[in-house]
PDB file of C-alpha atoms in Angstrom:
ATOM      1  CA  UNK A   1      93.612  93.195  93.865  1.00 62.00           C
ATOM      2  CA  UNK A   2      95.223  92.127  90.611  1.00 77.00           C
ATOM      3  CA  UNK A   3      94.062  93.453  87.262  1.00 80.00           C
ATOM      4  CA  UNK A   4      91.539  91.183  85.528  1.00 85.00           C
ATOM      5  CA  UNK A   5      90.520  91.737  81.935  1.00 89.00           C
ATOM      6  CA  UNK A   6      86.764  91.348  81.533  1.00 91.00           C
ATOM      7  CA  UNK A   7      86.213  92.786  78.043  1.00 93.00           C
ATOM      8  CA  UNK A   8      87.862  94.541  75.138  1.00 94.00           C
ATOM      9  CA  UNK A   9      87.761  98.348  75.202  1.00 93.00           C
ATOM     10  CA  UNK A  10      85.888  98.219  71.884  1.00 95.00           C
ATOM     11  CA  UNK A  11      83.025  96.476  73.736  1.00 95.00           C
ATOM     12  CA  UNK A  12      82.481  99.596  75.873  1.00 93.00           C
ATOM     13  CA  UNK A  13      82.091 102.565  73.504  1.00 93.00           C
ATOM     14  CA  UNK A  14      82.238 106.128  74.822  1.00 91.00           C
ATOM     15  CA  UNK A  15      79.154 107.106  76.818  1.00 87.00           C
ATOM     16  CA  UNK A  16      78.022 103.544  77.516  1.00 89.00           C
ATOM     17  CA  UNK A  17      77.874 101.164  80.444  1.00 89.00           C
ATOM     18  CA  UNK A  18      78.006  97.408  80.743  1.00 91.00           C
ATOM     19  CA  UNK A  19      77.582  94.908  83.562  1.00 92.00           C
ATOM     20  CA  UNK A  20      80.167  92.136  83.745  1.00 93.00           C
ATOM     21  CA  UNK A  21      80.657  89.233  86.101  1.00 92.00           C
ATOM     22  CA  UNK A  22      83.888  89.145  88.076  1.00 88.00           C
ATOM     23  CA  UNK A  23      84.057  85.963  90.105  1.00 88.00           C
ATOM     24  CA  UNK A  24      80.711  85.778  91.859  1.00 91.00           C
ATOM     25  CA  UNK A  25      80.113  89.556  91.782  1.00 89.00           C
ATOM     26  CA  UNK A  26      78.537  91.815  89.184  1.00 90.00           C
ATOM     27  CA  UNK A  27      80.460  94.964  88.330  1.00 90.00           C
ATOM     28  CA  UNK A  28      79.150  97.984  86.420  1.00 89.00           C
ATOM     29  CA  UNK A  29      81.644  99.470  83.951  1.00 90.00           C
ATOM     30  CA  UNK A  30      81.217 102.975  82.566  1.00 88.00           C
ATOM     31  CA  UNK A  31      83.067 104.706  79.727  1.00 89.00           C
ATOM     32  CA  UNK A  32      82.466 108.347  80.566  1.00 84.00           C
ATOM     33  CA  UNK A  33      84.483 111.379  79.569  1.00 84.00           C
ATOM     34  CA  UNK A  34      87.314 109.203  78.274  1.00 85.00           C
ATOM     35  CA  UNK A  35      87.712 107.284  81.533  1.00 88.00           C
ATOM     36  CA  UNK A  36      86.706 103.743  82.456  1.00 89.00           C
ATOM     37  CA  UNK A  37      85.174 103.389  85.920  1.00 86.00           C
ATOM     38  CA  UNK A  38      84.202 100.166  87.672  1.00 87.00           C
ATOM     39  CA  UNK A  39      81.692 100.055  90.531  1.00 85.00           C
ATOM     40  CA  UNK A  40      79.825  97.359  92.376  1.00 85.00           C
ATOM     41  CA  UNK A  41      76.589  96.969  90.434  1.00 82.00           C
ATOM     42  CA  UNK A  42      74.233  97.646  93.389  1.00 76.00           C
ATOM     43  CA  UNK A  43      73.009 101.166  94.121  1.00 70.00           C
ATOM     44  CA  UNK A  44      73.559 102.024  97.777  1.00 71.00           C
ATOM     45  CA  UNK A  45      70.315 104.021  97.849  1.00 69.00           C
ATOM     46  CA  UNK A  46      67.842 101.446  96.550  1.00 69.00           C
ATOM     47  CA  UNK A  47      69.897  98.381  95.700  1.00 66.00           C
ATOM     48  CA  UNK A  48      69.034  98.589  92.006  1.00 66.00           C
ATOM     49  CA  UNK A  49      71.460  97.737  89.194  1.00 66.00           C
ATOM     50  CA  UNK A  50      73.774 100.712  88.502  1.00 68.00           C
ATOM     51  CA  UNK A  51      74.890  99.329  85.153  1.00 72.00           C
ATOM     52  CA  UNK A  52      71.412  99.763  83.693  1.00 67.00           C
ATOM     53  CA  UNK A  53      71.401 103.499  84.422  1.00 64.00           C
ATOM     54  CA  UNK A  54      73.128 106.362  82.700  1.00 65.00           C
ATOM     55  CA  UNK A  55      75.824 108.774  83.811  1.00 64.00           C
ATOM     56  CA  UNK A  56      74.937 112.430  83.916  1.00 66.00           C
ATOM     57  CA  UNK A  57      77.214 115.329  84.656  1.00 65.00           C
ATOM     58  CA  UNK A  58      76.201 117.001  87.880  1.00 55.00           C
ATOM     59  CA  UNK A  59      77.629 120.148  89.360  1.00 49.00           C
ATOM     60  CA  UNK A  60      77.814 120.806  93.055  1.00 44.00           C
ATOM     61  CA  UNK A  61      76.220 123.949  94.385  1.00 47.00           C
ATOM     62  CA  UNK A  62      78.359 125.958  96.735  1.00 48.00           C
ATOM     63  CA  UNK A  63      76.879 127.465  99.847  1.00 45.00           C
TER      64      UNK A  63
END
């Protein structure tokens, strides 16, 4: 897939998220820890909009 610009970096400040439309799909963008991540906007668990949530740091427990 080719790169498609959907917003200016200044429109996604650190620690925020935004939902954008890319073709006929909604994509959730996150600016977290200095990295931009794009995900399909639907939560696989409940189908809700990911872009309206927040990102939290989670650590994995080892067994």
